[in-house]
mmCIF file of C-alpha atoms and ligand atoms in Angstrom:
data_model
loop_
_atom_site.group_PDB
_atom_site.id
_atom_site.type_symbol
_atom_site.label_atom_id
_atom_site.label_comp_id
_atom_site.label_asym_id
_atom_site.label_seq_id
_atom_site.Cartn_x
_atom_site.Cartn_y
_atom_site.Cartn_z
ATOM 1 C CA UNK B 1 -11.218 -202.238 -70.641
ATOM 2 C CA UNK B 2 -9.271 -201.967 -73.907
ATOM 3 C CA UNK B 3 -5.301 -201.656 -73.405
ATOM 4 C CA UNK B 4 -4.093 -198.060 -73.969
ATOM 5 C CA UNK B 5 -1.230 -198.022 -77.071
ATOM 6 C CA UNK B 6 0.805 -195.465 -78.593
ATOM 7 C CA UNK B 7 2.562 -195.564 -81.981
ATOM 8 C CA UNK B 8 5.294 -193.387 -82.366
ATOM 9 C CA UNK B 9 8.133 -192.505 -84.929
ATOM 10 C CA UNK B 10 11.175 -194.875 -84.005
ATOM 11 C CA UNK B 11 12.850 -192.831 -81.462
ATOM 12 C CA UNK B 12 16.725 -192.040 -80.997
ATOM 13 C CA UNK B 13 18.755 -191.962 -77.687
ATOM 14 C CA UNK B 14 21.002 -189.157 -77.919
ATOM 15 C CA UNK B 15 22.997 -190.174 -74.809
ATOM 16 C CA UNK B 16 24.207 -193.663 -74.235
ATOM 17 C CA UNK B 17 26.945 -195.500 -72.458
ATOM 18 C CA UNK B 18 27.587 -198.836 -74.052
ATOM 19 C CA UNK B 19 30.856 -199.671 -72.756
ATOM 20 C CA UNK B 20 33.147 -202.144 -74.664
ATOM 21 C CA UNK B 21 33.925 -206.152 -75.270
ATOM 22 C CA UNK B 22 31.457 -208.621 -73.733
ATOM 23 C CA UNK B 23 30.059 -205.862 -71.279
ATOM 24 C CA UNK B 24 29.037 -203.966 -74.709
ATOM 25 C CA UNK B 25 27.585 -206.725 -76.296
ATOM 26 C CA UNK B 26 25.437 -207.872 -73.088
ATOM 27 C CA UNK B 27 23.610 -204.595 -73.248
ATOM 28 C CA UNK B 28 23.675 -203.372 -76.730
ATOM 29 C CA UNK B 29 20.408 -205.100 -77.613
ATOM 30 C CA UNK B 30 18.077 -203.493 -75.198
ATOM 31 C CA UNK B 31 19.088 -199.816 -76.794
ATOM 32 C CA UNK B 32 19.000 -201.272 -80.427
ATOM 33 C CA UNK B 33 15.983 -203.330 -80.578
ATOM 34 C CA UNK B 34 14.097 -200.088 -79.637
ATOM 35 C CA UNK B 35 16.145 -197.108 -80.868
ATOM 36 C CA UNK B 36 16.843 -195.752 -84.418
ATOM 37 C CA UNK B 37 20.447 -194.077 -83.507
ATOM 38 C CA UNK B 38 22.217 -193.517 -80.193
ATOM 39 C CA UNK B 39 24.892 -191.074 -79.577
ATOM 40 C CA UNK B 40 27.483 -193.249 -77.972
ATOM 41 C CA UNK B 41 29.394 -191.553 -75.063
ATOM 42 C CA UNK B 42 33.248 -191.919 -75.512
ATOM 43 C CA UNK B 43 34.269 -192.389 -71.709
ATOM 44 C CA UNK B 44 35.788 -195.342 -72.158
ATOM 45 C CA UNK B 45 39.086 -196.414 -70.330
ATOM 46 C CA UNK B 46 41.315 -195.091 -72.252
ATOM 47 C CA UNK B 47 38.932 -192.591 -73.668
ATOM 48 C CA UNK B 48 37.894 -192.123 -77.050
ATOM 49 C CA UNK B 49 39.814 -189.033 -78.202
ATOM 50 C CA UNK B 50 40.318 -189.400 -81.880
ATOM 51 C CA UNK B 51 38.279 -189.949 -84.779
ATOM 52 C CA UNK B 52 40.006 -193.308 -85.754
ATOM 53 C CA UNK B 53 39.429 -194.281 -82.051
ATOM 54 C CA UNK B 54 35.791 -193.557 -82.640
ATOM 55 C CA UNK B 55 35.529 -195.336 -85.696
ATOM 56 C CA UNK B 56 37.016 -198.580 -84.446
ATOM 57 C CA UNK B 57 34.589 -198.477 -81.476
ATOM 58 C CA UNK B 58 31.767 -198.027 -83.794
ATOM 59 C CA UNK B 59 32.893 -201.223 -85.849
ATOM 60 C CA UNK B 60 33.295 -203.064 -82.852
ATOM 61 C CA UNK B 61 29.476 -201.976 -82.045
ATOM 62 C CA UNK B 62 28.239 -202.727 -85.678
ATOM 63 C CA UNK B 63 30.019 -206.391 -85.505
ATOM 64 C CA UNK B 64 28.192 -206.966 -82.067
ATOM 65 C CA UNK B 65 24.794 -205.894 -84.061
ATOM 66 C CA UNK B 66 25.588 -208.376 -86.865
ATOM 67 C CA UNK B 67 24.431 -211.314 -84.828
ATOM 68 C CA UNK B 68 21.220 -209.651 -84.025
ATOM 69 C CA UNK B 69 18.962 -209.818 -87.228
ATOM 70 C CA UNK B 70 16.390 -207.648 -85.266
ATOM 71 C CA UNK B 71 18.648 -204.763 -84.848
ATOM 72 C CA UNK B 72 19.184 -204.524 -88.377
ATOM 73 C CA UNK B 73 18.019 -200.498 -88.211
ATOM 74 C CA UNK B 74 20.288 -199.402 -85.617
ATOM 75 C CA UNK B 75 22.700 -196.663 -86.434
ATOM 76 C CA UNK B 76 25.321 -195.858 -83.569
ATOM 77 C CA UNK B 77 26.589 -192.467 -83.890
ATOM 78 C CA UNK B 78 29.963 -191.163 -82.220
ATOM 79 C CA UNK B 79 31.629 -188.748 -79.991
ATOM 80 C CA UNK B 80 35.149 -187.758 -79.354
ATOM 81 C CA UNK B 81 36.179 -186.856 -75.838
ATOM 82 C CA UNK B 82 37.616 -183.534 -75.178
ATOM 83 C CA UNK B 83 41.116 -183.259 -73.226
ATOM 84 C CA UNK B 84 43.619 -180.511 -72.304
ATOM 85 C CA UNK B 85 45.420 -181.907 -75.629
ATOM 86 C CA UNK B 86 42.723 -181.710 -78.094
ATOM 87 C CA UNK B 87 44.145 -180.394 -81.174
ATOM 88 C CA UNK B 88 42.181 -178.161 -84.092
ATOM 89 C CA UNK B 89 43.202 -180.960 -86.508
ATOM 90 C CA UNK B 90 41.481 -183.461 -84.190
ATOM 91 C CA UNK B 91 38.208 -181.333 -84.556
ATOM 92 C CA UNK B 92 38.584 -180.737 -88.291
ATOM 93 C CA UNK B 93 38.908 -184.616 -88.576
ATOM 94 C CA UNK B 94 35.967 -185.626 -86.361
ATOM 95 C CA UNK B 95 33.816 -183.034 -88.306
ATOM 96 C CA UNK B 96 34.687 -184.660 -91.611
ATOM 97 C CA UNK B 97 33.254 -188.072 -90.600
ATOM 98 C CA UNK B 98 29.076 -187.908 -90.769
ATOM 99 C CA UNK B 99 29.468 -190.763 -87.814
ATOM 100 C CA UNK B 100 30.836 -188.415 -85.419
ATOM 101 C CA UNK B 101 28.287 -186.048 -84.088
ATOM 102 C CA UNK B 102 29.970 -184.294 -81.174
ATOM 103 C CA UNK B 103 33.006 -183.738 -79.103
ATOM 104 C CA UNK B 104 32.157 -184.592 -75.502
ATOM 105 C CA UNK B 105 33.433 -182.095 -72.732
ATOM 106 C CA UNK B 106 34.047 -183.641 -69.326
ATOM 107 C CA UNK B 107 35.169 -181.300 -66.431
ATOM 108 C CA UNK B 108 38.245 -183.272 -65.218
ATOM 109 C CA UNK B 109 36.728 -185.856 -62.523
ATOM 110 C CA UNK B 110 33.294 -184.472 -62.996
ATOM 111 C CA UNK B 111 32.041 -187.975 -63.487
ATOM 112 C CA UNK B 112 32.742 -191.833 -64.286
ATOM 113 C CA UNK B 113 35.939 -192.181 -66.443
ATOM 114 C CA UNK B 114 36.389 -188.461 -66.556
ATOM 115 C CA UNK B 115 40.051 -188.220 -65.142
ATOM 116 C CA UNK B 116 41.186 -187.295 -68.553
ATOM 117 C CA UNK B 117 38.861 -184.447 -68.934
ATOM 118 C CA UNK B 118 39.529 -181.096 -69.196
ATOM 119 C CA UNK B 119 41.284 -179.171 -66.514
ATOM 120 C CA UNK B 120 40.586 -175.333 -67.855
ATOM 121 C CA UNK B 121 37.783 -174.995 -69.912
ATOM 122 C CA UNK B 122 38.741 -171.343 -70.539
ATOM 123 C CA UNK B 123 41.802 -172.784 -72.754
ATOM 124 C CA UNK B 124 39.428 -174.525 -75.176
ATOM 125 C CA UNK B 125 38.392 -171.404 -77.023
ATOM 126 C CA UNK B 126 40.201 -172.441 -79.998
ATOM 127 C CA UNK B 127 38.958 -175.916 -80.115
ATOM 128 C CA UNK B 128 35.337 -174.222 -79.821
ATOM 129 C CA UNK B 129 35.935 -171.881 -82.483
ATOM 130 C CA UNK B 130 37.197 -174.970 -84.791
ATOM 131 C CA UNK B 131 33.797 -176.754 -84.070
ATOM 132 C CA UNK B 132 31.953 -173.952 -84.767
ATOM 133 C CA UNK B 133 33.663 -173.324 -88.083
ATOM 134 C CA UNK B 134 33.347 -177.199 -88.837
ATOM 135 C CA UNK B 135 29.688 -177.652 -87.665
ATOM 136 C CA UNK B 136 30.603 -180.242 -84.921
ATOM 137 C CA UNK B 137 28.195 -179.947 -81.727
ATOM 138 C CA UNK B 138 29.457 -179.641 -78.420
ATOM 139 C CA UNK B 139 28.178 -182.167 -75.693
ATOM 140 C CA UNK B 140 28.687 -181.078 -72.105
ATOM 141 C CA UNK B 141 28.685 -182.619 -68.828
ATOM 142 C CA UNK B 142 27.534 -179.578 -66.820
ATOM 143 C CA UNK B 143 28.852 -179.695 -63.434
ATOM 144 C CA UNK B 144 31.569 -177.511 -62.026
ATOM 145 C CA UNK B 145 33.167 -178.897 -58.861
ATOM 146 C CA UNK B 146 35.706 -176.333 -57.523
ATOM 147 C CA UNK B 147 34.659 -172.825 -57.203
ATOM 148 C CA UNK B 148 37.120 -169.760 -58.155
ATOM 149 C CA UNK B 149 38.798 -169.850 -54.446
ATOM 150 C CA UNK B 150 39.498 -173.485 -54.872
ATOM 151 C CA UNK B 151 36.706 -174.670 -52.450
ATOM 152 C CA UNK B 152 34.863 -177.852 -53.330
ATOM 153 C CA UNK B 153 31.220 -176.921 -54.664
ATOM 154 C CA UNK B 154 28.209 -178.880 -52.983
ATOM 155 C CA UNK B 155 27.207 -181.706 -54.922
ATOM 156 C CA UNK B 156 23.579 -180.815 -55.373
ATOM 157 C CA UNK B 157 24.782 -177.327 -56.743
ATOM 158 C CA UNK B 158 27.331 -178.388 -58.950
ATOM 159 C CA UNK B 159 25.140 -178.079 -62.192
ATOM 160 C CA UNK B 160 23.568 -174.635 -61.187
ATOM 161 C CA UNK B 161 27.288 -173.454 -60.720
ATOM 162 C CA UNK B 162 28.160 -174.565 -64.433
ATOM 163 C CA UNK B 163 25.789 -171.853 -65.708
ATOM 164 C CA UNK B 164 28.278 -169.338 -65.404
ATOM 165 C CA UNK B 165 30.578 -171.735 -67.646
ATOM 166 C CA UNK B 166 28.198 -172.530 -70.087
ATOM 167 C CA UNK B 167 27.009 -168.810 -70.436
ATOM 168 C CA UNK B 168 30.547 -167.495 -71.208
ATOM 169 C CA UNK B 169 30.973 -170.036 -73.774
ATOM 170 C CA UNK B 170 27.733 -169.253 -75.513
ATOM 171 C CA UNK B 171 28.665 -165.634 -75.555
ATOM 172 C CA UNK B 172 32.238 -166.189 -76.915
ATOM 173 C CA UNK B 173 30.706 -169.147 -79.304
ATOM 174 C CA UNK B 174 27.123 -168.014 -80.289
ATOM 175 C CA UNK B 175 27.461 -170.219 -83.415
ATOM 176 C CA UNK B 176 28.321 -173.527 -81.467
ATOM 177 C CA UNK B 177 25.626 -176.083 -81.088
ATOM 178 C CA UNK B 178 25.648 -176.994 -77.565
ATOM 179 C CA UNK B 179 23.753 -180.069 -76.068
ATOM 180 C CA UNK B 180 23.742 -179.698 -72.271
ATOM 181 C CA UNK B 181 23.528 -183.419 -71.311
ATOM 182 C CA UNK B 182 21.153 -184.774 -68.698
ATOM 183 C CA UNK B 183 19.972 -181.738 -67.198
ATOM 184 C CA UNK B 184 18.783 -182.137 -63.667
ATOM 185 C CA UNK B 185 17.731 -178.760 -62.227
ATOM 186 C CA UNK B 186 14.990 -175.941 -62.711
ATOM 187 C CA UNK B 187 18.036 -173.378 -63.179
ATOM 188 C CA UNK B 188 19.389 -175.374 -65.871
ATOM 189 C CA UNK B 189 16.302 -175.615 -67.728
ATOM 190 C CA UNK B 190 15.496 -171.869 -67.157
ATOM 191 C CA UNK B 191 19.313 -171.166 -68.608
ATOM 192 C CA UNK B 192 18.551 -173.479 -71.968
ATOM 193 C CA UNK B 193 15.322 -172.005 -72.353
ATOM 194 C CA UNK B 194 16.728 -168.483 -72.770
ATOM 195 C CA UNK B 195 19.538 -169.592 -74.449
ATOM 196 C CA UNK B 196 18.141 -170.025 -77.926
ATOM 197 C CA UNK B 197 17.812 -172.571 -80.471
ATOM 198 C CA UNK B 198 21.553 -173.489 -80.751
ATOM 199 C CA UNK B 199 21.379 -174.681 -77.182
ATOM 200 C CA UNK B 200 19.493 -177.745 -76.349
ATOM 201 C CA UNK B 201 19.615 -180.241 -73.422
ATOM 202 C CA UNK B 202 19.138 -183.784 -72.932
ATOM 203 C CA UNK B 203 16.670 -185.208 -69.912
ATOM 204 C CA UNK B 204 17.096 -188.928 -68.756
ATOM 205 C CA UNK B 205 13.823 -190.928 -67.780
ATOM 206 C CA UNK B 206 15.221 -191.509 -64.048
ATOM 207 C CA UNK B 207 15.307 -187.702 -63.394
ATOM 208 C CA UNK B 208 11.824 -187.405 -64.680
ATOM 209 C CA UNK B 209 11.046 -189.936 -62.547
ATOM 210 C CA UNK B 210 12.997 -189.922 -59.352
ATOM 211 C CA UNK B 211 14.015 -187.086 -56.848
ATOM 212 C CA UNK B 212 16.786 -187.127 -54.190
ATOM 213 C CA UNK B 213 14.764 -189.049 -51.776
ATOM 214 C CA UNK B 214 15.067 -192.045 -53.996
ATOM 215 C CA UNK B 215 18.610 -192.415 -52.905
ATOM 216 C CA UNK B 216 17.776 -192.754 -49.421
ATOM 217 C CA UNK B 217 14.060 -194.593 -49.146
ATOM 218 C CA UNK B 218 14.418 -196.986 -46.314
ATOM 219 C CA UNK B 219 18.353 -196.781 -46.459
ATOM 220 C CA UNK B 220 20.887 -196.121 -49.092
ATOM 221 C CA UNK B 221 19.946 -197.044 -52.716
ATOM 222 C CA UNK B 222 23.145 -197.417 -54.832
ATOM 223 C CA UNK B 223 21.586 -198.029 -58.144
ATOM 224 C CA UNK B 224 19.831 -194.759 -57.875
ATOM 225 C CA UNK B 225 22.968 -192.682 -57.601
ATOM 226 C CA UNK B 226 24.287 -191.277 -60.841
ATOM 227 C CA UNK B 227 25.837 -187.914 -61.909
ATOM 228 C CA UNK B 228 24.455 -185.581 -61.905
ATOM 229 C CA UNK B 229 22.698 -186.813 -58.632
ATOM 230 C CA UNK B 230 19.276 -186.518 -58.689
ATOM 231 C CA UNK B 231 17.842 -183.465 -57.417
ATOM 232 C CA UNK B 232 14.987 -181.833 -55.629
ATOM 233 C CA UNK B 233 11.257 -182.539 -56.402
ATOM 234 C CA UNK B 234 10.592 -179.098 -57.652
ATOM 235 C CA UNK B 235 13.662 -179.524 -60.265
ATOM 236 C CA UNK B 236 11.939 -183.063 -61.496
ATOM 237 C CA UNK B 237 8.880 -181.028 -61.916
ATOM 238 C CA UNK B 238 10.763 -178.442 -63.921
ATOM 239 C CA UNK B 239 12.424 -181.513 -66.212
ATOM 240 C CA UNK B 240 8.927 -182.928 -66.470
ATOM 241 C CA UNK B 241 7.389 -179.692 -67.582
ATOM 242 C CA UNK B 242 10.350 -178.935 -70.098
ATOM 243 C CA UNK B 243 10.458 -182.681 -71.566
ATOM 244 C CA UNK B 244 6.578 -182.326 -72.071
ATOM 245 C CA UNK B 245 6.331 -178.667 -73.172
ATOM 246 C CA UNK B 246 6.907 -179.166 -76.996
ATOM 247 C CA UNK B 247 9.936 -176.883 -76.846
ATOM 248 C CA UNK B 248 12.421 -178.516 -79.245
ATOM 249 C CA UNK B 249 15.275 -177.737 -77.128
ATOM 250 C CA UNK B 250 14.973 -180.750 -74.677
ATOM 251 C CA UNK B 251 14.960 -184.100 -76.280
ATOM 252 C CA UNK B 252 15.738 -187.612 -74.914
ATOM 253 C CA UNK B 253 18.932 -188.967 -73.628
ATOM 254 C CA UNK B 254 18.770 -191.903 -71.287
ATOM 255 C CA UNK B 255 22.566 -191.591 -69.972
ATOM 256 C CA UNK B 256 21.896 -195.404 -69.505
ATOM 257 C CA UNK B 257 25.160 -196.216 -67.706
ATOM 258 C CA UNK B 258 25.631 -199.722 -66.873
ATOM 259 C CA UNK B 259 28.105 -200.749 -64.137
ATOM 260 C CA UNK B 260 28.699 -204.268 -62.560
ATOM 261 C CA UNK B 261 26.748 -204.949 -59.531
ATOM 262 C CA UNK B 262 30.007 -205.378 -57.482
ATOM 263 C CA UNK B 263 31.248 -201.872 -58.091
ATOM 264 C CA UNK B 264 27.732 -200.133 -57.233
ATOM 265 C CA UNK B 265 27.076 -201.891 -53.979
ATOM 266 C CA UNK B 266 30.283 -201.288 -52.235
ATOM 267 C CA UNK B 267 31.701 -198.931 -50.019
ATOM 268 C CA UNK B 268 32.518 -196.244 -52.715
ATOM 269 C CA UNK B 269 29.988 -197.398 -55.370
ATOM 270 C CA UNK B 270 29.996 -195.895 -59.117
ATOM 271 C CA UNK B 271 27.656 -193.468 -60.404
ATOM 272 C CA UNK B 272 25.208 -194.485 -63.184
ATOM 273 C CA UNK B 273 21.785 -196.014 -63.722
ATOM 274 C CA UNK B 274 21.020 -198.612 -66.029
ATOM 275 C CA UNK B 275 17.812 -197.797 -67.902
ATOM 276 C CA UNK B 276 18.431 -198.908 -71.478
ATOM 277 C CA UNK B 277 16.214 -202.270 -70.709
ATOM 278 C CA UNK B 278 13.118 -200.150 -70.238
ATOM 279 C CA UNK B 279 14.143 -196.799 -71.565
ATOM 280 C CA UNK B 280 11.114 -196.236 -73.905
ATOM 281 C CA UNK B 281 8.357 -197.387 -71.438
ATOM 282 C CA UNK B 282 10.251 -195.440 -68.486
ATOM 283 C CA UNK B 283 9.478 -191.987 -70.307
ATOM 284 C CA UNK B 284 6.311 -193.122 -71.120
ATOM 285 C CA UNK B 285 5.349 -193.595 -67.627
ATOM 286 C CA UNK B 286 6.857 -190.115 -66.900
ATOM 287 C CA UNK B 287 5.149 -188.498 -69.744
ATOM 288 C CA UNK B 288 1.654 -189.891 -68.581
ATOM 289 C CA UNK B 289 1.835 -188.747 -65.054
ATOM 290 C CA UNK B 290 1.427 -185.398 -66.528
ATOM 291 C CA UNK B 291 -1.254 -186.589 -69.396
ATOM 292 C CA UNK B 292 1.583 -185.679 -71.991
ATOM 293 C CA UNK B 293 1.758 -188.908 -73.951
ATOM 294 C CA UNK B 294 1.073 -187.110 -76.981
ATOM 295 C CA UNK B 295 4.003 -185.027 -76.727
ATOM 296 C CA UNK B 296 6.301 -188.036 -76.137
ATOM 297 C CA UNK B 297 7.175 -188.543 -80.199
ATOM 298 C CA UNK B 298 8.397 -185.105 -80.306
ATOM 299 C CA UNK B 299 10.566 -185.662 -77.424
ATOM 300 C CA UNK B 300 11.832 -189.078 -78.145
ATOM 301 C CA UNK B 301 11.598 -189.342 -82.228
ATOM 302 C CA UNK B 302 12.002 -185.462 -83.413
ATOM 303 C CA UNK B 303 13.645 -182.994 -81.802
ATOM 304 C CA UNK B 304 16.958 -184.648 -81.225
ATOM 305 C CA UNK B 305 17.372 -185.499 -84.701
ATOM 306 C CA UNK B 306 16.465 -181.530 -85.686
ATOM 307 C CA UNK B 307 18.971 -180.588 -83.418
ATOM 308 C CA UNK B 308 21.747 -182.737 -84.850
ATOM 309 C CA UNK B 309 20.402 -181.916 -88.477
ATOM 310 C CA UNK B 310 19.623 -185.427 -89.382
ATOM 311 C CA UNK B 311 16.382 -186.755 -90.911
ATOM 312 C CA UNK B 312 14.148 -187.926 -88.427
ATOM 313 C CA UNK B 313 13.889 -192.180 -88.447
ATOM 314 C CA UNK B 314 11.477 -193.962 -90.497
ATOM 315 C CA UNK B 315 9.229 -196.759 -89.009
ATOM 316 C CA UNK B 316 7.530 -196.712 -86.003
ATOM 317 C CA UNK B 317 7.301 -198.417 -82.787
ATOM 318 C CA UNK B 318 4.391 -199.203 -80.412
ATOM 319 C CA UNK B 319 4.180 -199.043 -76.611
ATOM 320 C CA UNK B 320 1.439 -200.679 -75.039
ATOM 321 C CA UNK B 321 0.308 -199.976 -71.361
ATOM 322 C CA UNK B 322 0.679 -203.266 -69.842
ATOM 323 C CA UNK B 323 2.999 -203.710 -66.746
ATOM 324 C CA UNK B 324 5.926 -206.226 -66.325
ATOM 325 C CA UNK B 325 8.426 -206.877 -63.509
ATOM 326 C CA UNK B 326 11.831 -205.967 -64.158
ATOM 327 C CA UNK B 327 14.242 -208.797 -63.733
ATOM 328 C CA UNK B 328 16.918 -208.590 -60.918
ATOM 329 C CA UNK B 329 19.708 -208.476 -62.658
ATOM 330 C CA UNK B 330 20.739 -208.651 -66.126
ATOM 331 C CA UNK B 331 24.082 -210.082 -67.495
ATOM 332 C CA UNK B 332 26.878 -207.942 -68.122
ATOM 333 C CA UNK B 333 29.987 -209.501 -69.414
ATOM 334 C CA UNK B 334 31.288 -211.869 -66.793
ATOM 335 C CA UNK B 335 29.193 -210.025 -64.178
ATOM 336 C CA UNK B 336 25.707 -208.878 -63.792
ATOM 337 C CA UNK B 337 24.093 -205.440 -63.475
ATOM 338 C CA UNK B 338 21.088 -204.418 -61.391
ATOM 339 C CA UNK B 339 18.710 -202.505 -63.903
ATOM 340 C CA UNK B 340 16.634 -199.450 -62.725
ATOM 341 C CA UNK B 341 13.083 -200.812 -61.043
ATOM 342 C CA UNK B 342 14.795 -203.922 -60.499
ATOM 343 C CA UNK B 343 12.361 -206.688 -59.002
ATOM 344 C CA UNK B 344 9.630 -203.641 -59.678
ATOM 345 C CA UNK B 345 7.135 -203.263 -62.038
ATOM 346 C CA UNK B 346 7.227 -201.013 -65.324
ATOM 347 C CA UNK B 347 3.843 -199.824 -66.554
ATOM 348 C CA UNK B 348 4.499 -199.840 -70.249
ATOM 349 C CA UNK B 349 6.377 -202.186 -72.613
ATOM 350 C CA UNK B 350 7.255 -201.916 -76.313
ATOM 351 C CA UNK B 351 5.325 -204.144 -78.419
ATOM 352 C CA UNK B 352 7.037 -206.908 -80.291
HETATM 353 C C1 NCD T 1 28.042 -191.840 -66.335
HETATM 354 C C2 NCD T 1 28.743 -193.411 -66.685
HETATM 355 O O1 NCD T 1 28.854 -194.304 -65.788
HETATM 356 O O2 NCD T 1 29.575 -193.381 -67.486
HETATM 357 N N1 NCD T 1 27.451 -192.151 -64.998
HETATM 358 C C3 NCD T 1 26.582 -191.451 -64.705
HETATM 359 O O3 NCD T 1 26.448 -191.123 -63.399
HETATM 360 N N2 NCD T 1 25.834 -190.641 -65.468
HETATM 361 C C4 NCD T 1 29.028 -190.777 -66.771
HETATM 362 C C5 NCD T 1 28.164 -189.633 -66.927
HETATM 363 O O4 NCD T 1 27.468 -189.423 -68.079
HETATM 364 O O5 NCD T 1 28.335 -188.709 -66.151
HETATM 365 ZN ZN1 ZN T 2 26.266 -190.045 -69.296
#
């Protein structure tokens, strides 16, 4: 039997955590060898709040790339982190840089390194107005933690409860381009579909491949814990349907989020799945389960660039249906990380 292959325009990853320093240098190549661009998340410690912070961070990434000639095509694009103190001037300066594509809204304490996030989204209206006026997109971690009566919201409902907040932002700022990051629920998918072309959503490979049972298969599985947390099978099915539908509102964002093994395999483990080592092959696996490989190029290489009003990449990558076993660990600074599927098979690989 001949091997199945698929060639697509070089893809982009519109949601990526690279961390910094030696850790960044350990993981960068996994993304940069395959993807043309990635939108780099700003949740460092301390967060990347200002344009100058983002451009300095970008410089460090580019310096790390200099030693990798096979990554010469890779262009990291940046985000700034919204806080209660973000000013209109901060927005105007960020929007003027072609390296900065979005400002990221983390509701305070919603996820890893979000303690400096926004405590009262209602107060951001002048910031959103400036973003609309200056053409800077809003990237959102869409989860609400506490309801109006001060009660904690169930972790599996936090994304769907964010819909009311998102709806309010869209009503007040219809011209604002919004990327709802790593959507995980049928309800959010349906909301985005109804919201029109200014609103888009990224979808991770792990949310396309796993439901919440994966957190507890035979015991607790810290490497499947991420935020927003994996949801029900019916949600996974809705994500897969959206990703393979040809609707340009849905595109690739891995949310690959490296953490040292010891910070996940512990009494209080960090949120985040590492998928950059196998990102495109994992998406191919997911698309192939519903016979939709012909839709992968739009999702991976076209719709995100269109949303961010950037040219599509030139060049191609080829995937081969040939299984390989994922290493148990990869180096991560002075530590190691445990990648998704560690010790297990991935059915596709990127051709050299
Ligand atoms: C991300 C991280 O580790 O930075 N974690 C995650 O579970 N996805 C943060 C985020 O995107 O929520
Ligand atoms: Zn993320």
